[in-house]
Structures are given as structure tokens and as C-alpha cells.
Amino acid sequence: GAVVSQHPSRVICKSGTSVKIECRSLDFQATTMFWYRQFPKQSLMLMATSNEGSKATYEQGVEKDKFLINHASLTLSTLTVTSAHPEDSSFYICSASPGTDPNYGYTFGSGTRLTVV
Amino acid sequence: GEDVEQSLFLSVREGDSSVINCTYTDSSSTYLYWYKQEPGAGLQLLTYIFSNMDMKQDQRLTVLLNKKDKHLSLRIADTQTGDSAIYFCAESKNSGYSTLTFGKGTMLLVSP
């Protein structure tokens, strides 16, 4: 149990366009999901905490108008990279937890490799 | 602020034991996790330890926690080539609803 599905796994887009990434909890409900960004050979940087039915909480330095997060249901959060530029190219990963049981920890999606050309 | 540090690289031979070390600064950390990331993939939870535990063993994995020194280690016994990956140490205040703080990851390379 506790599976998080993330799509697409890889996307290439032109500079100036927008890209939407989906994160779904398949067998549990998640009132909270987390979006991370990972640079090559680096750790995961938390971008924002997505809250079902309310606004996302963004980390310092993350532009909320650039990275739009929508958490409209208990099983789906989306991250839209608006007006993408090459510097937005990165690996984006979402995570969620089915509850407070640490045996599940925070389940991660398989990630989305975004390349902006 | 919160900080989690790991060594960046470890190379071992197949069959040997691997020990990956991690230090953290936040004394209020309650849960400490080890995640594995294979190339191009998400993170897979390997194991966790609660802050009131000293050791936890799960098959080939042994986690040791020295809370006084804020030092965490992951030992992989009989390391296999399939264990080659990046291993992340992470901490959180509670499980499920607070954010995780990650180390930079340790790349483990297992040679035949």
C-alpha cells in the first residue's frame, strides 16, 4: 500500500510554455502533499507544501506565481511550471504520507524530469 | 537552522559491509529516515528510527542512532551490486505531516 503515482516521468517543452505535473495517491487519501526539486548530484529541496482545499505553503525563495500548485482533491495535487525557462529544467518529485505511521514514512512519486529548451 | 550532513561517496566491494554516516543538528528531530534513490527514480523508504531508539535491524540493514552526538548510520551487510544507489538521510519532527529535511545524499558504488 501507500503508492504515489507521478506523471509524466519525462517532459521536454519549449521556453515560454507551461507544464503540468500530476501527483496522485493511489490507495490512500492525502490532505498534505509535498513538492521537491532536485538538482543534479544534490539533495531534495522542498518547494512547497500542498494542502487539500486551501492554498499551498511555499518555501522561501520559491515563486508561487511561477510554480502553481493545486490540490483540489484528497488524491491529486498538481504542479504547473508557468512560462518555463531553461533554468527551470530539473527533476521534480512529489511525496505524500498516508498518515502518521512511520512505517510508511513519506511515499515518493517516481519523479518528473523536466527539460526546457 | 536544521542541517543534515552526509559524506558524498562510498565505494565497496560486493560482499563487504557498507556503512553510511549522517549527522544532524536539530535536537528536536523525532524520526530519522534512510531513503534509497536509484538513477532517474523517486525515493524509496528503506527504514526509519524513532529518536528514543538506539538501534534498529531489518534484514541486511542496521541503523544506529547516537542521539547525544546526533549521529546516525546505516549499515548494509553483504552489499550487492544492486545496492548501488544514492542514500539519503532525512529527519522530521513527526511522521506524516511535517516536512522532511534531507542530507545531500551518499552515492554508494558496489563493485563486483
CSV table of C-alpha atoms in Angstrom, one decimal:
chain,number,residue,atom,x,y,z
A,1,GLY,CA,0.0,0.0,0.0
A,2,ALA,CA,0.9,3.7,0.1
A,3,VAL,CA,1.7,4.3,-3.6
A,4,VAL,CA,2.2,7.7,-5.1
A,5,SER,CA,2.0,8.0,-8.8
A,6,GLN,CA,3.6,10.9,-10.6
A,7,HIS,CA,3.1,11.8,-14.3
A,8,PRO,CA,4.7,12.5,-16.7
A,9,SER,CA,8.0,10.9,-15.9
A,10,ARG,CA,9.8,12.9,-18.5
A,11,VAL,CA,8.8,16.1,-20.4
A,12,ILE,CA,10.6,18.4,-22.8
A,13,CYS,CA,9.0,21.7,-23.5
A,14,LYS,CA,9.8,24.9,-25.3
A,15,SER,CA,10.8,28.0,-23.4
A,16,GLY,CA,7.8,30.2,-22.5
A,17,THR,CA,5.3,27.3,-22.3
A,18,SER,CA,3.7,25.9,-19.2
A,19,VAL,CA,3.9,22.3,-18.0
A,20,LYS,CA,1.7,20.5,-15.6
A,21,ILE,CA,2.9,17.6,-13.4
A,22,GLU,CA,0.4,15.4,-11.5
A,23,CYS,CA,0.9,13.6,-8.3
A,24,ARG,CA,-1.7,11.1,-7.2
A,25,SER,CA,-2.0,9.0,-4.1
A,26,LEU,CA,-3.4,5.7,-5.4
A,27,ASP,CA,-4.6,3.8,-2.3
A,28,PHE,CA,-4.8,6.4,0.4
A,29,GLN,CA,-6.1,10.0,0.9
A,30,ALA,CA,-3.5,12.7,1.4
A,31,THR,CA,-4.6,16.0,2.8
A,32,THR,CA,-1.0,17.1,2.5
A,33,MET,CA,1.5,16.5,-0.3
A,34,PHE,CA,5.0,17.9,-0.7
A,35,TRP,CA,6.7,19.1,-3.9
A,36,TYR,CA,10.5,18.9,-4.1
A,37,ARG,CA,13.1,19.9,-6.7
A,38,GLN,CA,16.3,18.0,-7.1
A,39,PHE,CA,19.3,19.4,-8.9
A,40,PRO,CA,22.0,17.1,-10.4
A,41,LYS,CA,24.1,15.4,-7.7
A,42,GLN,CA,22.3,17.4,-5.0
A,43,SER,CA,19.7,16.8,-2.3
A,44,LEU,CA,16.0,17.4,-2.5
A,45,MET,CA,14.9,21.0,-2.0
A,46,LEU,CA,11.4,21.4,-0.6
A,47,MET,CA,9.5,23.8,-2.8
A,48,ALA,CA,6.0,23.8,-1.2
A,49,THR,CA,3.5,22.0,0.9
A,50,SER,CA,0.3,21.4,-0.9
A,51,ASN,CA,-2.9,21.4,1.3
A,52,GLU,CA,-6.1,20.0,0.1
A,53,GLY,CA,-8.8,22.6,-0.3
A,54,SER,CA,-6.5,25.5,0.7
A,55,LYS,CA,-3.5,27.4,-0.6
A,56,ALA,CA,-0.2,25.9,-0.8
A,57,THR,CA,2.6,26.9,1.6
A,58,TYR,CA,5.7,27.9,-0.4
A,59,GLU,CA,9.3,27.8,0.9
A,60,GLN,CA,11.3,30.9,1.0
A,61,GLY,CA,12.7,31.8,-2.4
A,62,VAL,CA,10.1,29.8,-4.4
A,63,GLU,CA,8.0,31.9,-6.7
A,64,LYS,CA,4.3,31.0,-6.1
A,65,ASP,CA,3.3,32.6,-9.4
A,66,LYS,CA,5.9,30.6,-11.2
A,67,PHE,CA,5.1,27.2,-9.6
A,68,LEU,CA,1.3,27.0,-9.3
A,69,ILE,CA,0.1,24.2,-7.0
A,70,ASN,CA,-3.5,23.0,-7.0
A,71,HIS,CA,-4.7,20.3,-4.5
A,72,ALA,CA,-8.3,20.0,-5.4
A,73,SER,CA,-9.0,16.5,-4.1
A,74,LEU,CA,-7.6,14.2,-1.4
A,75,THR,CA,-5.8,12.2,-4.0
A,76,LEU,CA,-4.4,14.7,-6.5
A,77,SER,CA,-2.0,17.6,-6.4
A,78,THR,CA,-0.7,19.3,-9.5
A,79,LEU,CA,2.3,21.5,-10.0
A,80,THR,CA,2.3,23.8,-13.0
A,81,VAL,CA,5.5,25.4,-14.1
A,82,THR,CA,4.4,28.5,-15.9
A,83,SER,CA,6.3,30.3,-18.6
A,84,ALA,CA,9.1,27.7,-18.3
A,85,HIS,CA,12.7,28.7,-18.9
A,86,PRO,CA,15.8,26.6,-19.2
A,87,GLU,CA,16.8,27.3,-15.6
A,88,ASP,CA,13.6,25.5,-14.6
A,89,SER,CA,15.0,22.3,-16.0
A,90,SER,CA,15.2,19.9,-13.1
A,91,PHE,CA,13.9,16.8,-11.5
A,92,TYR,CA,10.7,17.4,-9.6
A,93,ILE,CA,9.4,14.9,-7.1
A,94,CYS,CA,6.2,14.8,-5.0
A,95,SER,CA,5.6,12.9,-1.8
A,96,ALA,CA,2.7,12.2,0.5
A,97,SER,CA,2.0,10.2,3.6
A,98,PRO,CA,-1.0,8.0,4.4
A,99,GLY,CA,-0.9,9.1,8.0
A,100,THR,CA,1.4,9.2,11.0
A,101,ASP,CA,2.6,5.5,10.8
A,102,PRO,CA,6.3,5.9,10.2
A,103,ASN,CA,6.5,2.5,8.6
A,104,TYR,CA,5.1,4.3,5.5
A,105,GLY,CA,7.2,7.4,6.1
A,106,TYR,CA,6.7,9.7,3.2
A,107,THR,CA,6.0,7.9,0.0
A,108,PHE,CA,7.6,9.5,-3.1
A,109,GLY,CA,6.5,9.6,-6.7
A,110,SER,CA,8.9,8.4,-9.3
A,111,GLY,CA,9.8,12.0,-10.3
A,112,THR,CA,9.4,14.1,-13.4
A,113,ARG,CA,12.4,15.1,-15.4
A,114,LEU,CA,11.7,18.5,-17.0
A,115,THR,CA,13.8,19.8,-19.8
A,116,VAL,CA,13.1,23.3,-21.1
A,117,VAL,CA,14.7,24.0,-24.5
B,1,GLY,CA,18.6,26.1,11.5
B,2,GLU,CA,18.2,22.5,10.6
B,3,ASP,CA,21.0,20.8,8.8
B,4,VAL,CA,21.7,17.2,7.8
B,5,GLU,CA,25.2,16.2,6.6
B,6,GLN,CA,26.4,13.1,4.9
B,7,SER,CA,29.6,12.0,3.2
B,8,LEU,CA,29.1,12.2,-0.6
B,9,PHE,CA,30.6,9.0,-1.8
B,10,LEU,CA,31.4,5.4,-0.7
B,11,SER,CA,32.9,2.6,-2.7
B,12,VAL,CA,32.8,-1.0,-1.5
B,13,ARG,CA,33.3,-4.5,-3.0
B,14,GLU,CA,30.5,-6.9,-3.4
B,15,GLY,CA,30.0,-9.0,-0.2
B,16,ASP,CA,31.5,-6.4,2.1
B,17,SER,CA,29.6,-4.3,4.6
B,18,SER,CA,28.8,-0.7,3.8
B,19,VAL,CA,28.4,2.0,6.5
B,20,ILE,CA,26.9,5.3,5.5
B,21,ASN,CA,27.1,8.1,8.1
B,22,CYS,CA,24.9,11.1,8.8
B,23,THR,CA,24.9,13.9,11.3
B,24,TYR,CA,22.1,16.3,12.1
B,25,THR,CA,21.8,19.4,14.2
B,26,ASP,CA,18.2,19.6,15.2
B,27,SER,CA,17.8,18.1,18.6
B,28,SER,CA,14.1,18.0,18.3
B,29,SER,CA,14.2,15.6,15.4
B,30,THR,CA,11.8,12.8,16.2
B,31,TYR,CA,12.1,10.5,13.2
B,32,LEU,CA,15.2,9.8,11.2
B,33,TYR,CA,14.8,8.1,7.9
B,34,TRP,CA,17.0,6.4,5.3
B,35,TYR,CA,15.9,6.6,1.7
B,36,LYS,CA,17.4,5.0,-1.4
B,37,GLN,CA,17.3,6.6,-4.9
B,38,GLU,CA,18.2,4.8,-8.0
B,39,PRO,CA,19.1,6.8,-11.2
B,40,GLY,CA,16.2,8.7,-12.6
B,41,ALA,CA,13.8,7.4,-10.0
B,42,GLY,CA,12.0,8.6,-6.9
B,43,LEU,CA,12.9,7.8,-3.3
B,44,GLN,CA,12.3,4.5,-1.7
B,45,LEU,CA,11.9,4.4,2.1
B,46,LEU,CA,14.4,1.8,3.4
B,47,THR,CA,13.9,2.2,7.1
B,48,TYR,CA,13.4,4.7,9.9
B,49,ILE,CA,14.3,5.0,13.5
B,50,PHE,CA,12.5,6.8,16.3
B,51,SER,CA,14.6,9.1,18.4
B,52,ASN,CA,14.2,7.1,21.6
B,53,MET,CA,15.8,4.0,19.9
B,54,ASP,CA,19.5,3.2,19.7
B,55,MET,CA,19.4,0.6,17.1
B,56,LYS,CA,17.1,-1.0,14.6
B,57,GLN,CA,17.8,-4.0,12.4
B,58,ASP,CA,15.8,-5.1,9.4
B,59,GLN,CA,17.3,-8.0,7.4
B,60,ARG,CA,20.6,-6.7,5.9
B,61,LEU,CA,20.0,-3.2,7.2
B,62,THR,CA,21.1,-1.9,10.7
B,63,VAL,CA,20.5,1.6,11.8
B,64,LEU,CA,22.4,3.0,14.7
B,65,LEU,CA,21.5,6.3,16.4
B,66,ASN,CA,23.7,8.2,18.8
B,67,LYS,CA,21.3,10.9,20.0
B,68,LYS,CA,23.9,12.6,22.2
B,69,ASP,CA,26.2,13.1,19.2
B,70,LYS,CA,23.3,13.5,16.7
B,71,HIS,CA,24.9,10.8,14.6
B,72,LEU,CA,23.0,8.3,12.5
B,73,SER,CA,24.5,5.4,10.5
B,74,LEU,CA,23.1,2.8,8.1
B,75,ARG,CA,25.0,-0.4,7.7
B,76,ILE,CA,24.3,-2.7,4.8
B,77,ALA,CA,25.5,-6.2,5.3
B,78,ASP,CA,26.7,-8.4,2.4
B,79,THR,CA,26.4,-5.4,0.0
B,80,GLN,CA,25.3,-6.4,-3.5
B,81,THR,CA,25.8,-4.6,-6.9
B,82,GLY,CA,22.0,-3.9,-6.8
B,83,ASP,CA,22.6,-1.7,-3.7
B,84,SER,CA,24.5,0.8,-5.8
B,85,ALA,CA,22.4,4.0,-5.5
B,86,ILE,CA,22.2,7.3,-3.6
B,87,TYR,CA,21.2,7.0,0.0
B,88,PHE,CA,19.6,10.0,1.7
B,89,CYS,CA,19.4,10.6,5.4
B,90,ALA,CA,16.4,12.7,6.5
B,91,GLU,CA,14.8,13.9,9.7
B,92,SER,CA,11.4,15.2,10.7
B,93,LYS,CA,9.6,16.4,13.8
B,94,ASN,CA,6.8,13.9,13.4
B,95,SER,CA,5.8,11.3,11.0
B,96,GLY,CA,3.4,12.1,8.2
B,97,TYR,CA,2.6,15.8,8.4
B,98,SER,CA,5.8,17.7,9.0
B,99,THR,CA,8.4,18.4,6.4
B,100,LEU,CA,11.5,16.3,5.8
B,101,THR,CA,15.0,17.8,5.9
B,102,PHE,CA,17.3,15.8,3.7
B,103,GLY,CA,21.1,15.4,3.6
B,104,LYS,CA,22.8,15.8,0.2
B,105,GLY,CA,22.9,12.0,-0.2
B,106,THR,CA,25.7,9.5,-0.3
B,107,MET,CA,26.5,7.7,-3.6
B,108,LEU,CA,27.2,4.1,-2.9
B,109,LEU,CA,29.1,2.3,-5.6
B,110,VAL,CA,29.4,-1.5,-5.3
B,111,SER,CA,32.0,-3.2,-7.5
B,112,PRO,CA,32.0,-6.9,-8.3
